[in-house]
Amino acid sequence: MKKLLQRKRRSASILLATLMAFFLFVGLSAHGQGAPDPEKDYAYEPYTYGSANGVIITTYLGNEKVVTTPTHLGGQPVIAIGPGVPRVLIDQDLEPDWGAKGFCNTPVTDLTISEGVLFIADAGLGNDALIRISLPASLQELGGNPFFAQYNAPHTELVITVAAGNPTFAIEPNSGALIQN
């Protein structure tokens, strides 16, 4: 009887180990297929800001809701985020291209801008879906209103944080508003 129980335990252990290995393999395979790929998730082009050379993200093409921008694309540093659909086109009754530009009109709800980004262009972050954004210490300039279109957001206000050590921008402690030093 004892040998029979030992055989059944060994068989159950082998079956359990086989099932665990199978599900681990399937899980890793599925995760690898859906993993974000910065080279495919972003459109970008060469860009110069002051004396810095790198690339500007012109469009986020991915489907992730929580995003941290890459520090490099195409072997070059990411130094800027491109314009969205600027207000001037809307104010002049021109028919803007409402497609994704910068992070405008994308599914992103929580965005962390990586260190190294120096400039964010007009409407580049104008995304109704955004509820949180973290700005880097390296950020030096916001062009026009990078948050244009946020007023349409159906949810609570946009929460903005600025990394410690940013000499240009801060969050006003009483109102939580983004201010320029």
Coordinates of N, CA, C and O in Angstrom, one line a residue:
M1 N 0.8 -1.2 0.0 CA 0.0 0.0 0.0 C 0.9 1.3 0.0 O 0.6 2.2 -0.7
K2 N 2.0 1.2 0.8 CA 2.8 2.3 0.9 C 3.5 2.6 -0.5 O 3.6 3.8 -0.9
K3 N 3.9 1.6 -1.2 CA 4.5 1.8 -2.5 C 3.5 2.3 -3.5 O 3.9 3.2 -4.3
L4 N 2.3 1.9 -3.4 CA 1.3 2.4 -4.3 C 1.1 3.9 -4.1 O 1.0 4.7 -5.0
L5 N 1.0 4.3 -2.8 CA 0.9 5.8 -2.5 C 2.1 6.6 -3.0 O 1.9 7.7 -3.5
Q6 N 3.3 6.0 -2.9 CA 4.5 6.7 -3.3 C 4.4 6.9 -4.8 O 4.8 7.9 -5.4
R7 N 4.0 5.8 -5.6 CA 3.9 5.9 -7.0 C 2.9 7.0 -7.4 O 3.1 7.7 -8.4
K8 N 1.8 7.0 -6.7 CA 0.7 8.0 -7.1 C 1.2 9.4 -6.8 O 1.0 10.3 -7.6
R9 N 2.0 9.6 -5.7 CA 2.5 10.9 -5.4 C 3.5 11.3 -6.4 O 3.6 12.5 -6.9
R10 N 4.4 10.4 -6.9 CA 5.4 10.7 -7.9 C 4.7 11.0 -9.2 O 5.1 12.0 -9.8
S11 N 3.7 10.3 -9.6 CA 2.9 10.6 -10.8 C 2.3 12.0 -10.7 O 2.3 12.7 -11.7
A12 N 1.7 12.3 -9.6 CA 1.0 13.6 -9.4 C 2.1 14.7 -9.4 O 1.8 15.7 -10.0
S13 N 3.2 14.4 -8.8 CA 4.3 15.4 -8.8 C 4.8 15.7 -10.3 O 5.0 16.8 -10.7
I14 N 5.0 14.6 -11.0 CA 5.4 14.8 -12.4 C 4.4 15.5 -13.2 O 4.7 16.4 -14.0
L15 N 3.1 15.2 -13.0 CA 2.0 15.8 -13.7 C 2.0 17.3 -13.4 O 1.9 18.2 -14.2
L16 N 2.1 17.6 -12.1 CA 2.1 19.0 -11.6 C 3.2 19.8 -12.2 O 3.1 20.9 -12.7
A17 N 4.4 19.2 -12.2 CA 5.6 19.9 -12.7 C 5.5 20.1 -14.2 O 5.8 21.2 -14.7
T18 N 4.9 19.2 -14.9 CA 4.7 19.3 -16.4 C 3.7 20.4 -16.6 O 4.0 21.3 -17.5
L19 N 2.6 20.5 -15.9 CA 1.6 21.5 -16.1 C 2.2 22.9 -15.8 O 2.0 23.9 -16.5
M20 N 3.0 23.0 -14.7 CA 3.6 24.3 -14.3 C 4.5 24.8 -15.4 O 4.5 25.9 -15.8
A21 N 5.4 23.9 -15.9 CA 6.3 24.2 -17.0 C 5.5 24.7 -18.2 O 5.9 25.7 -18.9
F22 N 4.5 24.0 -18.6 CA 3.7 24.3 -19.7 C 3.1 25.7 -19.6 O 3.2 26.6 -20.5
F23 N 2.4 26.0 -18.4 CA 1.8 27.3 -18.2 C 2.9 28.4 -18.1 O 2.6 29.6 -18.6
L24 N 4.0 28.2 -17.6 CA 5.1 29.1 -17.5 C 5.5 29.5 -19.0 O 5.7 30.6 -19.3
F25 N 5.7 28.5 -19.8 CA 6.1 28.7 -21.2 C 5.1 29.5 -21.9 O 5.4 30.4 -22.6
V26 N 3.8 29.1 -21.8 CA 2.8 29.8 -22.5 C 2.7 31.2 -22.0 O 2.5 32.2 -22.8
G27 N 2.8 31.5 -20.7 CA 2.7 32.8 -20.2 C 3.9 33.7 -20.7 O 3.7 34.8 -21.1
L28 N 5.1 33.1 -20.7 CA 6.2 33.9 -21.2 C 6.1 34.2 -22.7 O 6.5 35.3 -23.1
S29 N 5.6 33.3 -23.4 CA 5.4 33.5 -24.9 C 4.4 34.6 -25.1 O 4.6 35.4 -26.0
A30 N 3.3 34.5 -24.4 CA 2.3 35.5 -24.6 C 2.8 36.9 -24.2 O 2.5 37.9 -24.8
H31 N 3.5 37.0 -23.1 CA 4.0 38.2 -22.6 C 5.0 38.8 -23.6 O 5.0 40.0 -23.9
G32 N 5.9 38.0 -24.2 CA 6.9 38.5 -25.1 C 6.2 39.1 -26.4 O 6.7 40.0 -27.0
Q33 N 5.1 38.5 -26.8 CA 4.4 39.0 -28.0 C 3.8 40.4 -27.8 O 3.7 41.2 -28.7
G34 N 3.3 40.7 -26.6 CA 2.6 41.9 -26.3 C 3.5 43.0 -25.7 O 3.0 44.1 -25.4
A35 N 4.8 42.7 -25.5 CA 5.7 43.7 -24.9 C 5.9 44.9 -25.7 O 6.0 44.8 -27.0
P36 N 5.8 46.1 -25.1 CA 6.0 47.3 -25.9 C 7.4 47.3 -26.6 O 8.4 46.8 -26.0
D37 N 7.5 47.9 -27.8 CA 8.7 48.0 -28.5 C 8.9 49.4 -28.9 O 8.2 49.9 -29.8
P38 N 9.8 50.2 -28.2 CA 9.9 51.6 -28.5 C 10.2 51.9 -29.9 O 9.7 52.9 -30.4
E39 N 10.9 51.1 -30.6 CA 11.1 51.4 -32.1 C 9.9 51.3 -32.9 O 9.8 51.9 -34.0
K40 N 8.9 50.5 -32.5 CA 7.7 50.4 -33.2 C 6.5 51.2 -32.6 O 5.6 51.6 -33.3
D41 N 6.6 51.6 -31.3 CA 5.6 52.3 -30.7 C 5.7 53.8 -30.8 O 4.8 54.6 -30.4
Y42 N 6.7 54.3 -31.5 CA 6.9 55.8 -31.6 C 7.3 56.1 -33.0 O 8.1 55.4 -33.6
A43 N 6.8 57.2 -33.5 CA 7.3 57.9 -34.7 C 8.2 59.0 -34.2 O 7.8 59.7 -33.2
Y44 N 9.3 59.2 -34.8 CA 10.3 60.2 -34.3 C 11.1 60.7 -35.5 O 11.1 60.0 -36.6
E45 N 11.8 61.8 -35.3 CA 12.6 62.4 -36.4 C 13.8 63.1 -35.7 O 13.6 63.5 -34.5
P46 N 14.8 63.4 -36.5 CA 15.9 64.2 -35.9 C 15.4 65.6 -35.4 O 14.5 66.2 -36.0
Y47 N 16.1 66.1 -34.4 CA 15.6 67.3 -33.8 C 16.8 68.0 -33.1 O 17.6 67.3 -32.5
T48 N 16.8 69.3 -33.1 CA 17.9 70.1 -32.4 C 17.1 71.1 -31.5 O 16.2 71.8 -31.9
Y49 N 17.6 71.1 -30.3 CA 17.0 72.1 -29.3 C 18.2 72.8 -28.7 O 19.0 72.1 -28.0
G50 N 18.4 74.0 -29.0 CA 19.6 74.7 -28.6 C 20.8 74.1 -29.2 O 20.9 73.9 -30.4
S51 N 21.7 73.6 -28.3 CA 22.9 72.9 -28.8 C 22.8 71.4 -28.7 O 23.7 70.7 -29.1
A52 N 21.6 71.0 -28.2 CA 21.4 69.5 -28.1 C 20.9 68.9 -29.4 O 19.9 69.4 -29.9
N53 N 21.4 67.8 -29.8 CA 20.9 67.0 -30.9 C 20.4 65.7 -30.5 O 21.0 65.1 -29.6
G54 N 19.3 65.3 -31.1 CA 18.7 64.0 -30.7 C 17.5 63.8 -31.6 O 17.5 64.1 -32.8
V55 N 16.4 63.3 -31.0 CA 15.1 63.1 -31.8 C 14.0 63.7 -31.0 O 14.0 63.9 -29.8
I56 N 12.9 64.0 -31.8 CA 11.6 64.4 -31.2 C 10.6 63.3 -31.4 O 10.6 62.8 -32.6
I57 N 9.9 63.0 -30.4 CA 8.8 62.0 -30.6 C 7.7 62.8 -31.3 O 7.1 63.7 -30.7
T58 N 7.3 62.3 -32.5 CA 6.2 63.0 -33.2 C 4.9 62.4 -33.0 O 3.9 63.0 -33.1
T59 N 4.9 61.1 -32.7 CA 3.6 60.4 -32.4 C 3.9 59.1 -31.6 O 4.8 58.4 -31.8
Y60 N 3.0 58.9 -30.6 CA 3.0 57.7 -29.9 C 2.0 56.8 -30.6 O 0.8 57.1 -30.8
L61 N 2.5 55.6 -31.1 CA 1.7 54.7 -31.9 C 1.2 53.4 -31.1 O 0.4 52.6 -31.6
G62 N 1.6 53.3 -29.8 CA 1.3 52.1 -29.0 C -0.1 52.2 -28.5 O -0.8 53.1 -28.7
N63 N -0.4 51.1 -27.8 CA -1.7 51.0 -27.2 C -1.7 50.9 -25.6 O -2.8 50.7 -25.0
E64 N -0.6 51.1 -25.0 CA -0.5 51.0 -23.6 C -1.1 52.3 -23.0 O -1.1 53.3 -23.5
K65 N -1.7 52.1 -21.8 CA -2.3 53.2 -21.0 C -1.3 53.8 -20.1 O -1.4 55.0 -19.8
V66 N -0.3 53.0 -19.6 CA 0.7 53.6 -18.7 C 2.0 53.5 -19.5 O 2.5 52.4 -19.9
V67 N 2.6 54.7 -19.7 CA 3.8 54.8 -20.6 C 4.9 55.6 -19.9 O 4.6 56.6 -19.3
T68 N 6.1 55.1 -20.1 CA 7.3 55.9 -19.8 C 8.0 56.1 -21.1 O 8.3 55.1 -21.8
T69 N 8.3 57.3 -21.5 CA 8.9 57.6 -22.8 C 10.4 57.0 -22.8 O 11.0 56.9 -21.7
P70 N 10.8 56.5 -23.9 CA 12.2 56.0 -24.0 C 13.2 57.1 -23.9 O 12.9 58.2 -24.2
T71 N 14.4 56.8 -23.4 CA 15.4 57.8 -23.3 C 16.2 57.9 -24.7 O 16.7 58.9 -24.9
H72 N 16.1 56.8 -25.5 CA 16.7 56.8 -26.8 C 15.8 56.1 -27.8 O 15.1 55.2 -27.5
L73 N 15.9 56.6 -29.0 CA 15.2 56.0 -30.2 C 16.1 56.1 -31.4 O 16.7 57.1 -31.6
G74 N 16.3 55.0 -32.1 CA 17.2 55.0 -33.2 C 18.6 55.3 -32.8 O 19.4 55.9 -33.6
G75 N 19.0 55.0 -31.6 CA 20.4 55.3 -31.1 C 20.6 56.7 -30.7 O 21.7 57.1 -30.3
Q76 N 19.6 57.6 -30.8 CA 19.8 59.0 -30.4 C 18.9 59.3 -29.2 O 17.9 58.7 -29.0
P77 N 19.4 60.3 -28.4 CA 18.6 60.6 -27.2 C 17.3 61.3 -27.6 O 17.2 62.1 -28.5
V78 N 16.3 61.0 -26.8 CA 15.0 61.7 -27.0 C 15.1 63.0 -26.3 O 15.2 63.0 -25.0
I79 N 15.0 64.1 -27.0 CA 15.1 65.4 -26.3 C 13.9 66.3 -26.4 O 13.8 67.3 -25.8
A80 N 12.8 65.8 -27.2 CA 11.6 66.6 -27.3 C 10.4 65.7 -27.6 O 10.6 64.6 -28.1
I81 N 9.2 66.3 -27.3 CA 8.0 65.6 -27.6 C 7.2 66.6 -28.5 O 7.1 67.8 -28.2
G82 N 6.8 66.1 -29.7 CA 6.3 66.9 -30.8 C 4.9 67.5 -30.5 O 4.2 67.1 -29.6
P83 N 4.5 68.4 -31.4 CA 3.2 69.0 -31.2 C 2.1 68.1 -31.4 O 2.1 67.1 -32.2
G84 N 1.0 68.4 -30.8 CA -0.3 67.8 -31.0 C -1.1 68.5 -32.0 O -0.5 69.1 -33.0
V85 N -2.4 68.6 -31.9 CA -3.2 69.4 -32.8 C -3.3 70.8 -32.1 O -4.0 70.9 -31.1
P86 N -2.6 71.7 -32.7 CA -2.5 73.0 -32.0 C -3.8 73.8 -32.1 O -4.6 73.7 -33.1
R87 N -4.0 74.7 -31.1 CA -5.3 75.5 -31.0 C -5.4 76.4 -32.2 O -6.5 76.7 -32.6
V88 N -4.3 76.9 -32.7 CA -4.4 77.9 -33.8 C -5.2 77.3 -35.0 O -6.0 78.0 -35.6
L89 N -5.1 76.0 -35.2 CA -5.8 75.4 -36.3 C -7.3 75.4 -36.0 O -8.1 75.6 -36.9
I90 N -7.6 75.2 -34.8 CA -9.0 75.1 -34.4 C -9.6 76.5 -34.4 O -10.7 76.7 -34.9
D91 N -8.9 77.5 -33.8 CA -9.4 78.8 -33.7 C -9.6 79.5 -35.1 O -10.4 80.4 -35.3
Q92 N -8.8 79.1 -36.1 CA -9.0 79.7 -37.4 C -9.9 78.9 -38.3 O -10.0 79.1 -39.5
D93 N -10.7 78.0 -37.7 CA -11.7 77.1 -38.4 C -11.0 76.3 -39.5 O -11.6 76.0 -40.5
L94 N -9.7 76.0 -39.4 CA -9.1 75.1 -40.3 C -9.4 73.7 -39.9 O -9.6 73.4 -38.8
E95 N -9.4 72.8 -40.9 CA -9.7 71.4 -40.6 C -8.4 70.7 -40.2 O -7.6 70.4 -41.0
P96 N -8.2 70.6 -38.8 CA -6.9 69.9 -38.4 C -7.0 68.4 -38.7 O -8.1 67.8 -38.8
D97 N -5.8 67.8 -38.7 CA -5.7 66.4 -38.8 C -5.8 65.9 -37.3 O -5.0 66.1 -36.5
W98 N -6.9 65.2 -37.0 CA -7.2 64.8 -35.6 C -6.5 63.5 -35.3 O -6.8 62.9 -34.2
G99 N -5.6 63.0 -36.1 CA -4.9 61.8 -35.7 C -4.0 62.0 -34.6 O -3.8 63.1 -34.1
A100 N -3.4 60.9 -34.1 CA -2.5 61.0 -33.0 C -1.3 61.8 -33.4 O -0.7 61.6 -34.5
K101 N -0.9 62.8 -32.5 CA 0.3 63.6 -32.7 C 0.9 63.8 -31.3 O 0.2 64.2 -30.4
G102 N 2.2 63.6 -31.2 CA 2.8 63.6 -29.8 C 2.0 62.6 -29.0 O 1.9 61.4 -29.4
F103 N 1.4 63.0 -27.9 CA 0.6 62.1 -27.1 C -0.9 62.5 -27.2 O -1.7 62.0 -26.5
C104 N -1.2 63.4 -28.1 CA -2.5 63.9 -28.3 C -3.3 62.8 -29.0 O -2.8 62.1 -30.0
N105 N -4.5 62.5 -28.6 CA -5.4 61.5 -29.2 C -4.9 60.1 -29.1 O -4.9 59.4 -30.1
T106 N -4.3 59.7 -28.0 CA -3.8 58.4 -27.8 C -4.5 57.8 -26.5 O -5.1 58.5 -25.8
P107 N -4.3 56.5 -26.3 CA -5.0 55.9 -25.1 C -4.2 56.1 -23.8 O -4.7 55.6 -22.7
V108 N -3.1 56.8 -23.8 CA -2.3 57.0 -22.6 C -3.1 57.7 -21.5 O -3.6 58.8 -21.7
T109 N -3.1 57.1 -20.3 CA -3.7 57.7 -19.1 C -2.6 58.2 -18.1 O -2.9 59.1 -17.3
D110 N -1.5 57.5 -18.0 CA -0.5 57.8 -17.1 C 0.9 57.9 -17.8 O 1.3 56.9 -18.3
L111 N 1.5 59.1 -17.9 CA 2.7 59.3 -18.7 C 3.8 59.8 -17.8 O 3.7 60.8 -17.1
T112 N 4.9 59.1 -17.9 CA 6.2 59.6 -17.3 C 7.1 60.0 -18.5 O 7.5 59.2 -19.3
I113 N 7.5 61.2 -18.5 CA 8.5 61.7 -19.4 C 9.9 61.5 -18.9 O 10.2 61.9 -17.8
S114 N 10.7 60.7 -19.6 CA 12.0 60.3 -19.2 C 13.0 61.5 -19.1 O 12.8 62.5 -19.8
E115 N 14.0 61.4 -18.2 CA 15.0 62.4 -18.1 C 15.7 62.5 -19.5 O 15.8 61.5 -20.2
G116 N 16.1 63.7 -19.8 CA 16.7 63.9 -21.1 C 15.8 64.8 -22.0 O 16.3 65.4 -22.9
V117 N 14.5 64.7 -21.8 CA 13.6 65.5 -22.6 C 13.7 67.0 -22.1 O 13.6 67.3 -20.9
L118 N 14.0 67.8 -23.1 CA 14.2 69.3 -22.8 C 13.0 70.1 -23.2 O 12.9 71.2 -22.6
F119 N 12.2 69.7 -24.2 CA 11.2 70.5 -24.7 C 9.9 69.7 -25.0 O 10.0 68.6 -25.6
I120 N 8.8 70.3 -24.7 CA 7.5 69.7 -25.1 C 6.7 70.7 -25.9 O 6.5 71.8 -25.4
A121 N 6.3 70.4 -27.1 CA 5.7 71.4 -28.0 C 4.2 71.5 -27.7 O 3.6 70.8 -27.0
D122 N 3.7 72.6 -28.4 CA 2.3 72.9 -28.2 C 1.3 71.7 -28.5 O 1.5 71.0 -29.5
A123 N 0.5 71.5 -27.5 CA -0.6 70.4 -27.6 C 0.0 69.0 -27.6 O -0.7 68.1 -27.8
G124 N 1.3 68.9 -27.4 CA 1.9 67.5 -27.4 C 1.4 66.6 -26.3 O 1.6 65.4 -26.5
L125 N 0.8 67.1 -25.3 CA 0.3 66.3 -24.2 C -1.2 66.6 -24.1 O -1.8 66.2 -23.1
G126 N -1.8 67.1 -25.1 CA -3.3 67.4 -25.1 C -4.1 66.2 -25.3 O -4.5 65.9 -26.4
N127 N -4.3 65.4 -24.3 CA -4.9 64.2 -24.4 C -6.0 64.0 -23.3 O -5.7 64.1 -22.1
D128 N -7.3 63.9 -23.7 CA -8.4 63.8 -22.8 C -8.2 62.7 -21.8 O -8.8 62.7 -20.8
A129 N -7.5 61.6 -22.2 CA -7.4 60.4 -21.4 C -6.4 60.6 -20.3 O -6.5 59.8 -19.3
L130 N -5.5 61.5 -20.4 CA -4.4 61.7 -19.4 C -5.0 62.0 -18.0 O -5.8 63.0 -17.9
I131 N -4.6 61.3 -17.0 CA -5.0 61.7 -15.6 C -3.7 62.0 -14.8 O -3.8 62.6 -13.8
R132 N -2.6 61.4 -15.2 CA -1.3 61.7 -14.5 C -0.2 61.9 -15.5 O -0.1 61.1 -16.4
I133 N 0.7 62.8 -15.1 CA 1.9 63.0 -15.9 C 3.0 63.4 -15.0 O 2.8 64.2 -14.1
S134 N 4.2 62.9 -15.2 CA 5.4 63.2 -14.5 C 6.4 63.8 -15.4 O 6.8 63.2 -16.4
L135 N 6.8 65.0 -15.1 CA 7.8 65.7 -15.9 C 9.2 65.6 -15.3 O 9.4 65.6 -14.1
P136 N 10.2 65.5 -16.2 CA 11.6 65.3 -15.7 C 12.3 66.5 -15.2 O 11.9 67.7 -15.6
A137 N 13.3 66.4 -14.5 CA 14.2 67.5 -14.0 C 14.9 68.2 -15.2 O 15.2 69.4 -15.1
S138 N 15.0 67.5 -16.3 CA 15.7 68.0 -17.5 C 14.9 69.0 -18.3 O 15.4 69.7 -19.1
L139 N 13.6 69.0 -18.1 CA 12.6 69.8 -18.9 C 12.9 71.3 -18.8 O 13.0 71.8 -17.7
Q140 N 13.2 72.0 -19.9 CA 13.5 73.4 -19.9 C 12.4 74.3 -20.5 O 12.4 75.5 -20.1
E141 N 11.6 73.7 -21.3 CA 10.6 74.6 -22.0 C 9.4 73.9 -22.4 O 9.4 72.7 -22.9
L142 N 8.2 74.5 -22.2 CA 7.0 74.1 -22.7 C 6.5 75.0 -23.8 O 6.4 76.2 -23.6
G143 N 6.3 74.5 -25.0 CA 5.9 75.4 -26.2 C 4.4 75.6 -26.2 O 3.6 74.6 -26.2
G144 N 4.0 76.9 -26.2 CA 2.5 77.2 -26.2 C 1.8 76.5 -25.0 O 2.3 76.7 -23.9
N145 N 0.8 75.8 -25.3 CA 0.1 75.1 -24.2 C 0.1 73.6 -24.5 O -0.7 73.1 -25.3
P146 N 1.1 72.9 -23.9 CA 1.2 71.4 -24.3 C 0.1 70.6 -23.8 O -0.1 69.5 -24.3
F147 N -0.8 71.1 -22.9 CA -1.9 70.4 -22.3 C -3.2 70.7 -23.0 O -4.3 70.4 -22.6
F148 N -3.1 71.5 -24.2 CA -4.4 71.9 -24.8 C -5.2 70.7 -25.1 O -4.8 69.6 -25.5
A149 N -6.5 70.8 -24.9 CA -7.6 69.8 -25.0 C -7.9 69.1 -23.7 O -8.8 68.3 -23.6
Q150 N -7.1 69.3 -22.7 CA -7.4 68.7 -21.4 C -8.7 69.2 -20.8 O -9.3 68.5 -20.0
Y151 N -9.2 70.4 -21.2 CA -10.5 70.8 -20.7 C -11.6 70.0 -21.1 O -12.7 70.0 -20.5
N152 N -11.5 69.1 -22.1 CA -12.6 68.2 -22.5 C -12.6 66.9 -21.6 O -13.5 66.1 -21.8
A153 N -11.6 66.8 -20.8 CA -11.5 65.5 -20.0 C -12.7 65.3 -19.1 O -13.1 66.2 -18.4
P154 N -13.3 64.1 -19.3 CA -14.6 63.8 -18.5 C -14.3 63.4 -17.0 O -15.2 63.2 -16.3
H155 N -13.0 63.3 -16.7 CA -12.7 62.8 -15.3 C -12.1 63.9 -14.5 O -12.2 65.1 -14.8
T156 N -11.6 63.6 -13.4 CA -11.0 64.6 -12.5 C -9.8 65.3 -13.1 O -9.4 64.9 -14.2
E157 N -9.3 66.3 -12.4 CA -8.2 67.1 -13.0 C -7.0 66.2 -13.2 O -6.7 65.2 -12.7
L158 N -6.1 66.8 -14.1 CA -4.9 66.2 -14.5 C -3.9 66.4 -13.3 O -3.7 67.5 -12.8
V159 N -3.3 65.4 -12.8 CA -2.3 65.5 -11.7 C -0.9 65.5 -12.4 O -0.5 64.6 -13.1
I160 N -0.2 66.6 -12.1 CA 1.2 66.8 -12.7 C 2.2 66.8 -11.6 O 2.0 67.4 -10.6
T161 N 3.3 66.0 -11.8 CA 4.4 66.1 -10.9 C 5.6 66.5 -11.7 O 5.7 66.2 -12.9
V162 N 6.6 67.1 -10.9 CA 7.8 67.6 -11.5 C 9.0 67.0 -10.7 O 8.9 67.1 -9.5
A163 N 9.9 66.4 -11.4 CA 11.0 65.7 -10.7 C 11.8 66.8 -9.9 O 12.0 67.9 -10.3
A164 N 12.3 66.3 -8.7 CA 13.1 67.2 -7.9 C 14.4 67.6 -8.7 O 14.9 66.9 -9.5
G165 N 14.8 68.9 -8.5 CA 15.9 69.4 -9.2 C 15.7 70.1 -10.5 O 16.6 70.6 -11.1
N166 N 14.4 70.2 -10.9 CA 14.1 70.9 -12.1 C 14.2 72.4 -11.8 O 13.4 72.9 -11.0
P167 N 15.1 73.1 -12.5 CA 15.3 74.6 -12.2 C 14.2 75.5 -12.8 O 14.1 76.6 -12.5
T168 N 13.5 74.9 -13.8 CA 12.5 75.7 -14.6 C 11.1 75.6 -14.1 O 10.4 76.6 -14.1
F169 N 10.7 74.4 -13.7 CA 9.2 74.2 -13.4 C 9.1 73.6 -12.0 O 10.0 72.9 -11.5
A170 N 7.9 73.9 -11.4 CA 7.6 73.4 -10.1 C 6.1 73.3 -10.0 O 5.4 73.8 -10.9
I171 N 5.6 72.6 -9.0 CA 4.2 72.5 -8.7 C 3.9 73.5 -7.5 O 4.6 73.4 -6.5
E172 N 2.9 74.4 -7.7 CA 2.6 75.3 -6.7 C 1.9 74.5 -5.6 O 0.9 73.8 -5.8
P173 N 2.4 74.6 -4.3 CA 2.0 73.7 -3.3 C 0.5 73.9 -2.9 O -0.2 72.9 -2.5
N174 N -0.1 75.1 -3.0 CA -1.5 75.3 -2.5 C -2.5 74.8 -3.6 O -3.5 74.2 -3.3
S175 N -2.2 75.1 -4.8 CA -3.2 74.8 -5.9 C -2.8 73.5 -6.7 O -3.7 73.0 -7.4
G176 N -1.6 73.1 -6.7 CA -1.2 72.0 -7.5 C -0.9 72.3 -8.9 O -0.7 71.5 -9.8
A177 N -0.9 73.6 -9.2 CA -0.7 74.1 -10.6 C 0.7 74.1 -11.0 O 1.6 74.3 -10.2
L178 N 1.0 73.8 -12.3 CA 2.3 73.8 -12.8 C 2.8 75.3 -13.0 O 2.0 76.1 -13.6
I179 N 3.9 75.6 -12.4 CA 4.4 77.0 -12.5 C 5.8 77.0 -13.1 O 6.5 76.0 -13.0
Q180 N 6.1 78.1 -13.7 CA 7.5 78.3 -14.2 C 8.3 79.2 -13.2 O 7.8 80.2 -12.8
N181 N 9.4 78.7 -12.8 CA 10.2 79.4 -11.8 C 10.8 80.7 -12.4 O 11.1 80.8 -13.5

